[in-house]
PDB file of C-alpha atoms in Angstrom:
ATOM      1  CA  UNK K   1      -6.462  20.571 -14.208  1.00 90.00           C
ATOM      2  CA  UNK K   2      -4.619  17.748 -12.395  1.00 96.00           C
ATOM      3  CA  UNK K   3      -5.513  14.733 -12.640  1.00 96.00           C
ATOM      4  CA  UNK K   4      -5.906  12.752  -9.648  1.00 97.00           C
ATOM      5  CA  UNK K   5      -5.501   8.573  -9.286  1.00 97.00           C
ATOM      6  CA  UNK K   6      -5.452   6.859  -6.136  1.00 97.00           C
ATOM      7  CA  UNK K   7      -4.314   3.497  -5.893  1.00 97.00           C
ATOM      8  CA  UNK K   8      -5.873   1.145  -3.181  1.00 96.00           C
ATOM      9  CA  UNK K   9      -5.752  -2.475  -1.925  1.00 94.00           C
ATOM     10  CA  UNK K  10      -5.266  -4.419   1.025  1.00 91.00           C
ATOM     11  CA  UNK K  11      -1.194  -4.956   2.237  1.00 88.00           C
ATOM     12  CA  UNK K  12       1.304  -6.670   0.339  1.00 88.00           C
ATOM     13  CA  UNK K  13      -0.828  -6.791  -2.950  1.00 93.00           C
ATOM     14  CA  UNK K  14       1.761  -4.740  -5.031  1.00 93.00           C
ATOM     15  CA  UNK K  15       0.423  -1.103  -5.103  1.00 94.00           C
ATOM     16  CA  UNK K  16       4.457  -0.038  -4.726  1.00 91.00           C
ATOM     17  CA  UNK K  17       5.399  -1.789  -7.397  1.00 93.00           C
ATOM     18  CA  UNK K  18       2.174  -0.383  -9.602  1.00 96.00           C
ATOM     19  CA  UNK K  19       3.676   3.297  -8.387  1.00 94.00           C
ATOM     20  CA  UNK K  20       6.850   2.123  -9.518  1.00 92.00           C
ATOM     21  CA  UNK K  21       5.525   2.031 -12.915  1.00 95.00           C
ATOM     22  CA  UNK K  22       3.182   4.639 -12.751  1.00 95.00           C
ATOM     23  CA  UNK K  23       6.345   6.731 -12.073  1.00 93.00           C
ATOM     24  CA  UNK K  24       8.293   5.198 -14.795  1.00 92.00           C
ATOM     25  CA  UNK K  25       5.833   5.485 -17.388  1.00 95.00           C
ATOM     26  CA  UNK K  26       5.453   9.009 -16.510  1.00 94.00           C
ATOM     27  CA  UNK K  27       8.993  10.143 -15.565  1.00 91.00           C
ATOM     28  CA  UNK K  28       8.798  13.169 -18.410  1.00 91.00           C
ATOM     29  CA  UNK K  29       5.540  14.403 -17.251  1.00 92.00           C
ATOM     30  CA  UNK K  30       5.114  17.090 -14.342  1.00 93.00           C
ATOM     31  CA  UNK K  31       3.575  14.855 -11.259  1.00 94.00           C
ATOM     32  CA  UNK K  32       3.170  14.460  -7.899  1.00 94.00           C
ATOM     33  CA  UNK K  33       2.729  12.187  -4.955  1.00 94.00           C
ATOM     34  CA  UNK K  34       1.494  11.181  -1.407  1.00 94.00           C
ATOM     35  CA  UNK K  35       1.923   8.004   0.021  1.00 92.00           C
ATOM     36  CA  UNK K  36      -0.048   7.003   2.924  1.00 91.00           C
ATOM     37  CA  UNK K  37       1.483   4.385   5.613  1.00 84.00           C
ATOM     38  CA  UNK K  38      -0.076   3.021   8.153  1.00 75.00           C
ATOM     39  CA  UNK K  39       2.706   2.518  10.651  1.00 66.00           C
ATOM     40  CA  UNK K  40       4.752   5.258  11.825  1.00 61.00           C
ATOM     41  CA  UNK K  41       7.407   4.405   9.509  1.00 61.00           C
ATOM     42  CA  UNK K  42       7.211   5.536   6.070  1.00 61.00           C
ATOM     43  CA  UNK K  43       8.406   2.388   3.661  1.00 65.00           C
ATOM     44  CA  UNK K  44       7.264   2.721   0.691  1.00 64.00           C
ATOM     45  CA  UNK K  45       8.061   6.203   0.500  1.00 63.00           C
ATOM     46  CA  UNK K  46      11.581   5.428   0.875  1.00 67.00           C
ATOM     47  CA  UNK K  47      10.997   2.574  -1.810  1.00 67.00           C
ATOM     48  CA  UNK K  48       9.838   5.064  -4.282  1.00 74.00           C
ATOM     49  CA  UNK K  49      12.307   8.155  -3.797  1.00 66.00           C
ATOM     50  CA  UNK K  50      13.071   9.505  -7.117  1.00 66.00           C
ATOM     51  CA  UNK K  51      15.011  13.056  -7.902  1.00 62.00           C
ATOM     52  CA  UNK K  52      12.806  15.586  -9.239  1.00 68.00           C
ATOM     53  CA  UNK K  53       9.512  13.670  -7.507  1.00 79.00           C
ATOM     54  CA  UNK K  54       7.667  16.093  -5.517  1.00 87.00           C
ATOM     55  CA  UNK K  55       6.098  13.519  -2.559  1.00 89.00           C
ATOM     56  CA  UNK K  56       4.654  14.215   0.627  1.00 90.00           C
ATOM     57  CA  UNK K  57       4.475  11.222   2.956  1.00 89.00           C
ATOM     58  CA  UNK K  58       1.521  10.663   5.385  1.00 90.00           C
ATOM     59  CA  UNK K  59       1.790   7.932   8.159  1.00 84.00           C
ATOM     60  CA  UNK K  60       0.437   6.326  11.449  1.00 80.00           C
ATOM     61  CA  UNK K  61      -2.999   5.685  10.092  1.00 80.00           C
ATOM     62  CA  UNK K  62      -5.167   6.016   7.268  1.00 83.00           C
ATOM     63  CA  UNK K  63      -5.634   9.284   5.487  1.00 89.00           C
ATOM     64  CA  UNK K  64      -9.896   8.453   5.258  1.00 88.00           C
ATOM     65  CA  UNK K  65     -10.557   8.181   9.060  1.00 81.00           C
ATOM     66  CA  UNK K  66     -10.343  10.896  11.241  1.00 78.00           C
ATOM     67  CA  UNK K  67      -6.281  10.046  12.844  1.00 76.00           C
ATOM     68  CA  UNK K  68      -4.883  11.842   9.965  1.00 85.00           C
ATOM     69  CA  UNK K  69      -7.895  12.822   7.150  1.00 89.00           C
ATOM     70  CA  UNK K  70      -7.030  16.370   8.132  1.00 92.00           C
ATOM     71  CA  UNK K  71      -3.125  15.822   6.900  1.00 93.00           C
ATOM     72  CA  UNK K  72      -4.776  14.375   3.758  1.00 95.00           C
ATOM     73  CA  UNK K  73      -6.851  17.704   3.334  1.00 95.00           C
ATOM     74  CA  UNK K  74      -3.924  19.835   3.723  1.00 95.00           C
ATOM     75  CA  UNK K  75      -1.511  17.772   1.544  1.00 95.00           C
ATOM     76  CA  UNK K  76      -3.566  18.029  -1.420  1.00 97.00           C
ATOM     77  CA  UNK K  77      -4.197  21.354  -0.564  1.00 96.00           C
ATOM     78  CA  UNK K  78      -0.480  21.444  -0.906  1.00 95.00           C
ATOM     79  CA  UNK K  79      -0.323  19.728  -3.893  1.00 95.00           C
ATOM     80  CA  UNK K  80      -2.686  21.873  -5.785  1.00 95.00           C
ATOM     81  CA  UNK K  81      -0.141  24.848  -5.953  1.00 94.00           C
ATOM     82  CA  UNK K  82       2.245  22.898  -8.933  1.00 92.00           C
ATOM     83  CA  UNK K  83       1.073  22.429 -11.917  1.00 90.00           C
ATOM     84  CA  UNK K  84       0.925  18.637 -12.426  1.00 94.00           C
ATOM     85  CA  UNK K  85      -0.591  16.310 -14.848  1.00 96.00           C
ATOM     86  CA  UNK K  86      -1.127  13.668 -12.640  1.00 96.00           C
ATOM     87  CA  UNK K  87      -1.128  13.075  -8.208  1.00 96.00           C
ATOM     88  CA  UNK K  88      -1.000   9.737  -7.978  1.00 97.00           C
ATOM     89  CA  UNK K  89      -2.104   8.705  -4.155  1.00 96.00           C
ATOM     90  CA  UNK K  90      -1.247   5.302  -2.587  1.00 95.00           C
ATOM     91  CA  UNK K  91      -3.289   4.453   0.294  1.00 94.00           C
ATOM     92  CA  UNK K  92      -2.464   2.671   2.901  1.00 89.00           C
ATOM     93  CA  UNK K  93      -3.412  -1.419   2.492  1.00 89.00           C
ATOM     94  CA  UNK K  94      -5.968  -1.097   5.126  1.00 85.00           C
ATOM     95  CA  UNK K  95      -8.063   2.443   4.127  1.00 88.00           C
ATOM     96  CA  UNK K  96     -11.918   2.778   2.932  1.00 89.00           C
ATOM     97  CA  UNK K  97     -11.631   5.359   0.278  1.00 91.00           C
ATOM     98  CA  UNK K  98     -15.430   5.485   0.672  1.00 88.00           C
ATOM     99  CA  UNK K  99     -15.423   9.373   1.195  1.00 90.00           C
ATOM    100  CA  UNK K 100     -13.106  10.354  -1.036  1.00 92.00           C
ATOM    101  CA  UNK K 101     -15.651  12.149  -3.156  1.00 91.00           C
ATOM    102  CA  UNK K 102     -16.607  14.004  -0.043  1.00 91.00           C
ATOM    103  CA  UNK K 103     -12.822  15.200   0.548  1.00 93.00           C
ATOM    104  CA  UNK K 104     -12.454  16.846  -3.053  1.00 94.00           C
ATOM    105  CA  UNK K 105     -15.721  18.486  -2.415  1.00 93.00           C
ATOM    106  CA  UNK K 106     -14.252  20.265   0.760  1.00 92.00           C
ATOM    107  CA  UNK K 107     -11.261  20.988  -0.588  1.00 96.00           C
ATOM    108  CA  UNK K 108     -12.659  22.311  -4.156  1.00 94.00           C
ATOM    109  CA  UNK K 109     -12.252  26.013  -3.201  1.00 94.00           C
ATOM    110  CA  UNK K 110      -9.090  26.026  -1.623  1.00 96.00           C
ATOM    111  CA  UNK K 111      -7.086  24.232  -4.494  1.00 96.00           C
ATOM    112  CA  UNK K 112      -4.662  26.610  -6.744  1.00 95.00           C
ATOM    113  CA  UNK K 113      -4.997  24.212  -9.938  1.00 95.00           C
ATOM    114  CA  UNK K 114      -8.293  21.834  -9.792  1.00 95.00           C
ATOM    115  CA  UNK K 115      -8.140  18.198  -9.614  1.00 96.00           C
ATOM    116  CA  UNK K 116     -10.033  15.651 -11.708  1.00 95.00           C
ATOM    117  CA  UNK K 117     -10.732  12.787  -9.528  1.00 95.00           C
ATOM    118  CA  UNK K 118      -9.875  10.149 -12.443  1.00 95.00           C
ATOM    119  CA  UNK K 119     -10.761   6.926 -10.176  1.00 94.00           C
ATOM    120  CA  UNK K 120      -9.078   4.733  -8.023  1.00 96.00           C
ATOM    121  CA  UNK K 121      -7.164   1.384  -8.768  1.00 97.00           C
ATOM    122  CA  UNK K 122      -7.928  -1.606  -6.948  1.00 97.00           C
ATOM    123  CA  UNK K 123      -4.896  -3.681  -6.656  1.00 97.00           C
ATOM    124  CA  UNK K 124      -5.744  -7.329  -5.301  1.00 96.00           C
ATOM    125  CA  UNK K 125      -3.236 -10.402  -4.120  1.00 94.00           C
ATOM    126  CA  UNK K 126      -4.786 -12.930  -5.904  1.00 95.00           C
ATOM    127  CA  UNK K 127      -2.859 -15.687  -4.011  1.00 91.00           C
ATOM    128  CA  UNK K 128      -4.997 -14.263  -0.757  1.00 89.00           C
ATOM    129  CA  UNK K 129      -8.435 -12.358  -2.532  1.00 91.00           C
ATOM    130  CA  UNK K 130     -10.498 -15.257  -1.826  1.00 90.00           C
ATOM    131  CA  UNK K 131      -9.236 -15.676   2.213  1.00 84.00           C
ATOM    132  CA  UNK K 132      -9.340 -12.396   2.864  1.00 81.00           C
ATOM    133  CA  UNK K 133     -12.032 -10.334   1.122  1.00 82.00           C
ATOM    134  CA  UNK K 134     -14.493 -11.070   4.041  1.00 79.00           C
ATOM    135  CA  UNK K 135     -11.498 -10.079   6.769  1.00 75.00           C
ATOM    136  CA  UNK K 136     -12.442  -5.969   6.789  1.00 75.00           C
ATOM    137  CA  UNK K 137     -15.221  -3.684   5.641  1.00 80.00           C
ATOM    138  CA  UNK K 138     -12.353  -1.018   4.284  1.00 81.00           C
ATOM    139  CA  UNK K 139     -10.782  -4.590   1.754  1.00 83.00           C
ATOM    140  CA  UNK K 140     -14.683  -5.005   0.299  1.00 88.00           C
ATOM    141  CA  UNK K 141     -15.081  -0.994  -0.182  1.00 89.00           C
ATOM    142  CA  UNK K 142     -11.672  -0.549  -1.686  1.00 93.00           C
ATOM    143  CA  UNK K 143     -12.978  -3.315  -4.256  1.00 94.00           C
ATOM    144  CA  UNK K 144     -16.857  -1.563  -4.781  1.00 93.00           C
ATOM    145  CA  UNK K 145     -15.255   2.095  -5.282  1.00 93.00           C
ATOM    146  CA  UNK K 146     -12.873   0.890  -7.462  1.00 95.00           C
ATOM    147  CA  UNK K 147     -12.313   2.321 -11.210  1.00 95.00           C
ATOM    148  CA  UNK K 148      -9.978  -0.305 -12.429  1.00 96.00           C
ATOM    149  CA  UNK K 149      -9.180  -3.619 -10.576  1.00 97.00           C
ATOM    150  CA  UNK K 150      -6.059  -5.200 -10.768  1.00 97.00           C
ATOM    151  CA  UNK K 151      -5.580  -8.500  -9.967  1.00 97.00           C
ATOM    152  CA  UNK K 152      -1.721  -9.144  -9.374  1.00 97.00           C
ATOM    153  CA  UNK K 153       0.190 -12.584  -8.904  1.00 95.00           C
ATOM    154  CA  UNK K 154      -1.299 -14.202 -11.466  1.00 97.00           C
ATOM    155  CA  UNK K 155       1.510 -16.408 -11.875  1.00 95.00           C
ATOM    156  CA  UNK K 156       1.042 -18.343  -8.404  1.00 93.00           C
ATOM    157  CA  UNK K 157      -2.853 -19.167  -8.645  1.00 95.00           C
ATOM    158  CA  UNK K 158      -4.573 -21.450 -10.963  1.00 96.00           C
ATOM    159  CA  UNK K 159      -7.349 -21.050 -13.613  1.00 96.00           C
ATOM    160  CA  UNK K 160      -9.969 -22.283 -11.653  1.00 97.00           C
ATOM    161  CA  UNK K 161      -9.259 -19.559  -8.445  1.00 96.00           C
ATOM    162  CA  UNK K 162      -8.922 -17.295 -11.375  1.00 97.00           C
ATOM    163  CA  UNK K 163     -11.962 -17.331 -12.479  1.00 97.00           C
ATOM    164  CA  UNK K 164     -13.533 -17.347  -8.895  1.00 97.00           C
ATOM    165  CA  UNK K 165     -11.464 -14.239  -8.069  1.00 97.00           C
ATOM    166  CA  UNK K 166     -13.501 -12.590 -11.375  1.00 97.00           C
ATOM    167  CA  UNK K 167     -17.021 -13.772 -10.449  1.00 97.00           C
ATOM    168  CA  UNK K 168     -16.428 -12.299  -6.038  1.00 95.00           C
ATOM    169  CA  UNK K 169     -15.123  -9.440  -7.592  1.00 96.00           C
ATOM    170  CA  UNK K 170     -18.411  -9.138 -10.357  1.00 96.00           C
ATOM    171  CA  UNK K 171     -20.338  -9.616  -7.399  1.00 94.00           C
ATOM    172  CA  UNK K 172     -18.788  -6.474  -6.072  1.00 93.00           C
ATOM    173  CA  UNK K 173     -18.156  -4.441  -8.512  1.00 94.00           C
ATOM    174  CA  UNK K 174     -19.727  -4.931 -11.862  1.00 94.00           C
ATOM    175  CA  UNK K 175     -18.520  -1.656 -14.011  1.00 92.00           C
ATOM    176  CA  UNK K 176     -14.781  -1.891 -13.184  1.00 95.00           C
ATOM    177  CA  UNK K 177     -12.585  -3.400 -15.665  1.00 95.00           C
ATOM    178  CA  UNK K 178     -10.326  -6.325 -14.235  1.00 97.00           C
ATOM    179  CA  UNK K 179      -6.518  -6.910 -15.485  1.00 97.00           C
ATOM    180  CA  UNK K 180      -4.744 -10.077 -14.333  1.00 98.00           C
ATOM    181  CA  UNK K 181      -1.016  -9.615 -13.752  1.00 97.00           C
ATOM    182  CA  UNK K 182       2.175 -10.646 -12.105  1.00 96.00           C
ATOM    183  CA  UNK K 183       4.586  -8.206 -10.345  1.00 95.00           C
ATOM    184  CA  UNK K 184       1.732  -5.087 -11.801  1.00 97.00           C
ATOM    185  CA  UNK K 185       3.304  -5.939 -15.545  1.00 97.00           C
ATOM    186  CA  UNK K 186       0.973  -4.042 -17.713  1.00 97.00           C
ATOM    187  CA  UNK K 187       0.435  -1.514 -20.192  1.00 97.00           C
ATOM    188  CA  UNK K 188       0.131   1.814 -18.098  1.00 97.00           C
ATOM    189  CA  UNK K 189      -1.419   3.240 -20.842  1.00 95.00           C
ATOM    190  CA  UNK K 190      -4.036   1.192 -21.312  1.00 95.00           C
ATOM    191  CA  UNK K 191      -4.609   0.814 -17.595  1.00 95.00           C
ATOM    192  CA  UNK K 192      -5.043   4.816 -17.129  1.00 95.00           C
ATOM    193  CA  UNK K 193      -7.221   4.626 -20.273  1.00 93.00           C
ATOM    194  CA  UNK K 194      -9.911   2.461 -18.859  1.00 94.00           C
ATOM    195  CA  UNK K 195     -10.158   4.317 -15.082  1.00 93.00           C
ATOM    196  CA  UNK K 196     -13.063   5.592 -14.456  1.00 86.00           C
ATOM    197  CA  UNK K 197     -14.775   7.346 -11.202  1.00 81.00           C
ATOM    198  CA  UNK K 198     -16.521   5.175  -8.836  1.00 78.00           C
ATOM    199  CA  UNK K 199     -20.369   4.593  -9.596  1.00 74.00           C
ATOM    200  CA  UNK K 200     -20.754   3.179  -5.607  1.00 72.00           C
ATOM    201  CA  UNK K 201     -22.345   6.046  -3.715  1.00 63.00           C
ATOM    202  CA  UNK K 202     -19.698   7.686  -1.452  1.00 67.00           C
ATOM    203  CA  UNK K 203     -20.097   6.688   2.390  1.00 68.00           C
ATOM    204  CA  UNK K 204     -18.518   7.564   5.892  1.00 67.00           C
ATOM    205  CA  UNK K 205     -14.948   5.473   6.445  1.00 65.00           C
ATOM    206  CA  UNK K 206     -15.654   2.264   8.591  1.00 65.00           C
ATOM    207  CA  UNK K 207     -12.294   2.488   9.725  1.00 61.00           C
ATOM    208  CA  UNK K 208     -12.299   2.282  14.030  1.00 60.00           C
ATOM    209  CA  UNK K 209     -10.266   1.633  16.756  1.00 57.00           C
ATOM    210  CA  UNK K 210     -11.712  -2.258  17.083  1.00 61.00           C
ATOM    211  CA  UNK K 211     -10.937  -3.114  13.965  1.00 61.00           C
ATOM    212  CA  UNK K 212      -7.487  -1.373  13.872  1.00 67.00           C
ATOM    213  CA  UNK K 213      -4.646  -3.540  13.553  1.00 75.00           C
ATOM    214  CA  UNK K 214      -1.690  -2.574  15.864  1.00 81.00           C
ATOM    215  CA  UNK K 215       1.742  -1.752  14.520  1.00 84.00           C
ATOM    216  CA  UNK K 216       4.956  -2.646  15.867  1.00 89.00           C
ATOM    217  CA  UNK K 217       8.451  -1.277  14.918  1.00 90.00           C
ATOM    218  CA  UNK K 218      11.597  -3.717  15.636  1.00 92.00           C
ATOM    219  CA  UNK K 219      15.186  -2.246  15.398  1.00 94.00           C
ATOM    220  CA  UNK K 220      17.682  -4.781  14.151  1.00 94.00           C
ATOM    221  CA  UNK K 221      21.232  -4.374  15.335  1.00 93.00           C
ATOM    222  CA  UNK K 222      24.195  -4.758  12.723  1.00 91.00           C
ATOM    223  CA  UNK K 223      25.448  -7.336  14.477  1.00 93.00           C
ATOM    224  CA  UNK K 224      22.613 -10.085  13.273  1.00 93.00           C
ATOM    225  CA  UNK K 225      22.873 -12.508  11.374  1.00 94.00           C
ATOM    226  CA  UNK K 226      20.983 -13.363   7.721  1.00 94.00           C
ATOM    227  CA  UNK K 227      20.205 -16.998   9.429  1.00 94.00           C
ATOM    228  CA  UNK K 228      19.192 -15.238  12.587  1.00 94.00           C
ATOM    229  CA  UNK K 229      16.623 -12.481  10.672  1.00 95.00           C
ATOM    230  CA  UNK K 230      15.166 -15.116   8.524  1.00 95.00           C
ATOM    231  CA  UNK K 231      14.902 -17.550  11.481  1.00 95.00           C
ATOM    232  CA  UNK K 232      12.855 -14.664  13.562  1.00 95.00           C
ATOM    233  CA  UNK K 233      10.766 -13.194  10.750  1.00 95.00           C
ATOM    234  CA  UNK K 234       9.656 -16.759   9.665  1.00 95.00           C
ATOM    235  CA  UNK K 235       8.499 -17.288  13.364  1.00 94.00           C
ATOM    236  CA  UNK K 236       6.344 -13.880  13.541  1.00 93.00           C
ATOM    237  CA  UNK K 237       5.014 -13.841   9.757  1.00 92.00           C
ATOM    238  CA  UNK K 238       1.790 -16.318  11.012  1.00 90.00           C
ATOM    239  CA  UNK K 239       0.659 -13.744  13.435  1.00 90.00           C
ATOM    240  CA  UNK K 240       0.881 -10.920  10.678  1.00 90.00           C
ATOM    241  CA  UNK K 241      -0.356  -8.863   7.641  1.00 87.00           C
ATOM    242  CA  UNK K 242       2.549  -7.845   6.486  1.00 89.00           C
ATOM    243  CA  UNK K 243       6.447  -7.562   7.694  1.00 92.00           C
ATOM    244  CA  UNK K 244       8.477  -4.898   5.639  1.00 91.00           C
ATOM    245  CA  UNK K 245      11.791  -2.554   6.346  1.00 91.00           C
ATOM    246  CA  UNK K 246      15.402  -2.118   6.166  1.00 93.00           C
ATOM    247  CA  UNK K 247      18.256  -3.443   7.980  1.00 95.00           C
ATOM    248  CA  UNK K 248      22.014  -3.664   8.173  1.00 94.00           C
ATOM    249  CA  UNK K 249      23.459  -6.857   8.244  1.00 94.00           C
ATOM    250  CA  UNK K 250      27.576  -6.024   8.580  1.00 91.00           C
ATOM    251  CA  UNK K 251      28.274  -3.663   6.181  1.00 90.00           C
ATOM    252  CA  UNK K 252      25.759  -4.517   4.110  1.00 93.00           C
ATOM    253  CA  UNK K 253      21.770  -2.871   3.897  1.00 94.00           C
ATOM    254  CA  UNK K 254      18.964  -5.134   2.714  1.00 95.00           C
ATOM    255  CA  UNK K 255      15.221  -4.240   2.353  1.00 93.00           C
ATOM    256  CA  UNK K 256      12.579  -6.747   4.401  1.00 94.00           C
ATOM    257  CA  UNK K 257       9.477  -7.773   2.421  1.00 91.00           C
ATOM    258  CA  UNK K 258       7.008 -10.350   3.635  1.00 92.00           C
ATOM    259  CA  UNK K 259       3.261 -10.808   2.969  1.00 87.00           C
ATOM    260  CA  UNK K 260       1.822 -14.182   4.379  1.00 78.00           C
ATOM    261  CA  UNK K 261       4.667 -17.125   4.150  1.00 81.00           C
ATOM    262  CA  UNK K 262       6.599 -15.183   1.154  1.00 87.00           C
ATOM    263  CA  UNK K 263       9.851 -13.283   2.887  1.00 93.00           C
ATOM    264  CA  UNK K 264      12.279 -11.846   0.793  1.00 92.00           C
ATOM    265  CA  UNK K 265      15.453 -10.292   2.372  1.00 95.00           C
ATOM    266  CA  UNK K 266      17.085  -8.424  -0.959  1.00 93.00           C
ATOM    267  CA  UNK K 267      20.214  -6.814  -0.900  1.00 94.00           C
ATOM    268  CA  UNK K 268      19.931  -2.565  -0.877  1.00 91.00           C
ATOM    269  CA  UNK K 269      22.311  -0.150  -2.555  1.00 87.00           C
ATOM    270  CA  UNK K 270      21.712   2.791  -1.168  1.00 85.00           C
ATOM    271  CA  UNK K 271      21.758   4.416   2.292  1.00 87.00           C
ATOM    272  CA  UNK K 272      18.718   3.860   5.011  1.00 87.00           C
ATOM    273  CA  UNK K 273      17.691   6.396   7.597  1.00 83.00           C
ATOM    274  CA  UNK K 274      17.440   3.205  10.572  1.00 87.00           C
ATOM    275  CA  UNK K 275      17.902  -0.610  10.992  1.00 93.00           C
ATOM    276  CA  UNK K 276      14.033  -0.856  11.366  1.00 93.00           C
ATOM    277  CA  UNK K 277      11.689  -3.435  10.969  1.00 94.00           C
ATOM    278  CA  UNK K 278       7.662  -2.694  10.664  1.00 91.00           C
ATOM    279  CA  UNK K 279       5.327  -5.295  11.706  1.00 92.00           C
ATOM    280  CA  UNK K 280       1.327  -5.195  11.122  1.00 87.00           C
ATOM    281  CA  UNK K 281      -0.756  -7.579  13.144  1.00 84.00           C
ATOM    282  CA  UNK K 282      -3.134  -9.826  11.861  1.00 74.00           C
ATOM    283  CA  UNK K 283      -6.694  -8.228  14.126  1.00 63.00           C
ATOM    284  CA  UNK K 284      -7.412 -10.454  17.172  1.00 58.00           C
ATOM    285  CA  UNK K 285      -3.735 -12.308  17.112  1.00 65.00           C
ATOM    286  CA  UNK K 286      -1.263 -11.836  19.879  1.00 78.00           C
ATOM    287  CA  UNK K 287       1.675 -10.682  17.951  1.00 84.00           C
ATOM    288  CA  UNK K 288       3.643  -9.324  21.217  1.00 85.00           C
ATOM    289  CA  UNK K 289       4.055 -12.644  22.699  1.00 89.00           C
ATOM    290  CA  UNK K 290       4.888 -13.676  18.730  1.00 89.00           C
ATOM    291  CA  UNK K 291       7.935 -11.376  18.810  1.00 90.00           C
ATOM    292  CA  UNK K 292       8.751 -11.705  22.746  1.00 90.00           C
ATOM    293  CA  UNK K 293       9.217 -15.481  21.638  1.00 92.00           C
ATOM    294  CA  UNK K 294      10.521 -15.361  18.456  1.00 92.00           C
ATOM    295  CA  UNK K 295      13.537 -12.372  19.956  1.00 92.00           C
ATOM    296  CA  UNK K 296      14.175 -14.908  22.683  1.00 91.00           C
ATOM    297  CA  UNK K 297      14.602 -18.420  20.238  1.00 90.00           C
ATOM    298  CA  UNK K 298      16.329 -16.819  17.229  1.00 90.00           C
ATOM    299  CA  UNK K 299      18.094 -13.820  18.156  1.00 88.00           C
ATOM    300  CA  UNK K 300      18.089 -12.463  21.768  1.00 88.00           C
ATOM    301  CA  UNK K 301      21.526  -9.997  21.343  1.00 86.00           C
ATOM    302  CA  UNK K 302      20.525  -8.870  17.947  1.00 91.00           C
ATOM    303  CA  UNK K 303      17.027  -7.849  17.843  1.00 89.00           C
ATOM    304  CA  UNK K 304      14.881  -5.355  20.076  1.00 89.00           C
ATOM    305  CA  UNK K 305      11.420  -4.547  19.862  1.00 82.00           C
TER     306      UNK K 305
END
């Protein structure tokens, strides 16, 4: 039987880095993954490529509604036929896991090897929990169906939002056991230990088409500059969820990260498919006149959307 963990929360909270040490913890152990994107461009897949990994990437939307739920059905489908320990799933930041009881149900008599649905983990920005935790219905169910809850960046909040964070998310979720980290630092063992399955009833996604953000890919020509992509990116990050890719600058690649005001622009050693850019707009913001702008002030040779 495979045991099945799904890792939620909202975008830019860390669930990469959590798979990054999911994955490490586990490298000796026989697992899979799927990693679910919202925009057309698979990231984080390309962030977590390992040799040996068997992953299966699922993007443009979230694999709980109904734009790509039946991909989701046939992936683990899929994934059923090896025999893993462990399929770890990371959502995308904005899906309602709600029915993900109701998935494993449907899919119970197709699957090769059964899964055990171990729980999901919550991960939460704890810099942002308390601004945005009203923002979507899918950010409040990822909390109540959670297993575990993580809270990550520790290190930039103080004791008092701390211990606000833990009463909003008691008053969501009192069974789940709640970590506190920075950068997902913490005993995998001991996390996987205390998951358990949701006790929230399971419900219909609340995911629509009003409440969509929209996505926007930006290709980056070689011939920008580091001033020039931080000057543009800085412009657009207010009118965003979250900012994240890969670019050449010269000769050189670097990987794009930036959720709310924190951009990071890190050098990147090995090879990427496209000089691409993903943007995710904050609902009900005019990021196209954002970027129109920004392309225009900071780097209108170097920067296409």
């Amino acid at each position: 039987m495979t045991q099945l963990i799904l890792l939620t929360g909202f975008l830019g909270t860390g669930k990469t880095t959590l798979m990054e040490r999911l994955l490490h913890y586990y490298k000796d152990s026989p697992v899979g993954v799927i990693v679910n994107e919202f925009g057309e461009i698979n990231i984080d897949a390309r962030l977590l490529e390992k040799d040996g990994t068997i992953m299966r990437e699922l993007s443009n939307g979230s694999i709980f509604c109904s734009c790509i739920k039946e991909n989701f059905i046939k992936a683990l489908i899929d994934m059923s036929s090896p025999n893993f320990e462990y399929l770890f799933i990371e959502a995308s930041g904005l899906a309602d896991p709600g029915n993900m009881q109701q998935i494993l149900e449907v899919i119970e008599k197709y699957t090769v090897h059964p899964y055990h649905y171990s729980g999901s983990i919550c991960v939460l920005d704890g810099e942002a929990f308390l601004e945005l935790k009203d923002l979507l219905p899918a950010v409040g169910n990822q909390l109540t169906q959670a297993g575990v809850v993580l809270v990550n960046k520790e290190d930039l909040i103080s004791p008092v939002i701390k211990d606000e964070i833990q009463a909003e998310v008691r008053k969501a979720n009192i069974h789940a056991p709640i970590f506190f980290t920075s950068y997902c630092n913490i005993n995998i063992n001991t996390l996987v230990m205390n998951l358990q399955p949701s006790k929230s009833a399971s419900q219909d996604c609340t995911n629509t088409p009003e409440n969509r953000p929209q996505t926007f890919i930006i290709k980056v020509l070689p011939s920008v500059t580091i001033n020039e992509l931080q000057g543009f990116l800085n412009f657009v990050a207010p009118y965003t969820y979250r900012i994240k890719g890969f670019v050449t600058v010269g000769d050189s690649n670097y990987s794009v990260s930036c959720v709310r005001s924190h951009l990071m622009i890190m050098p990147w050693s090995r090879d990427i498919p496209a000089s691409e850019i993903v943007l995710i707009s904050a609902v009900g913001i005019g990021l196209t006149g954002a970027i129109a702008k920004a392309i225009k002030m900071k780097a209108p040779q170097s920067i296409k959307l």
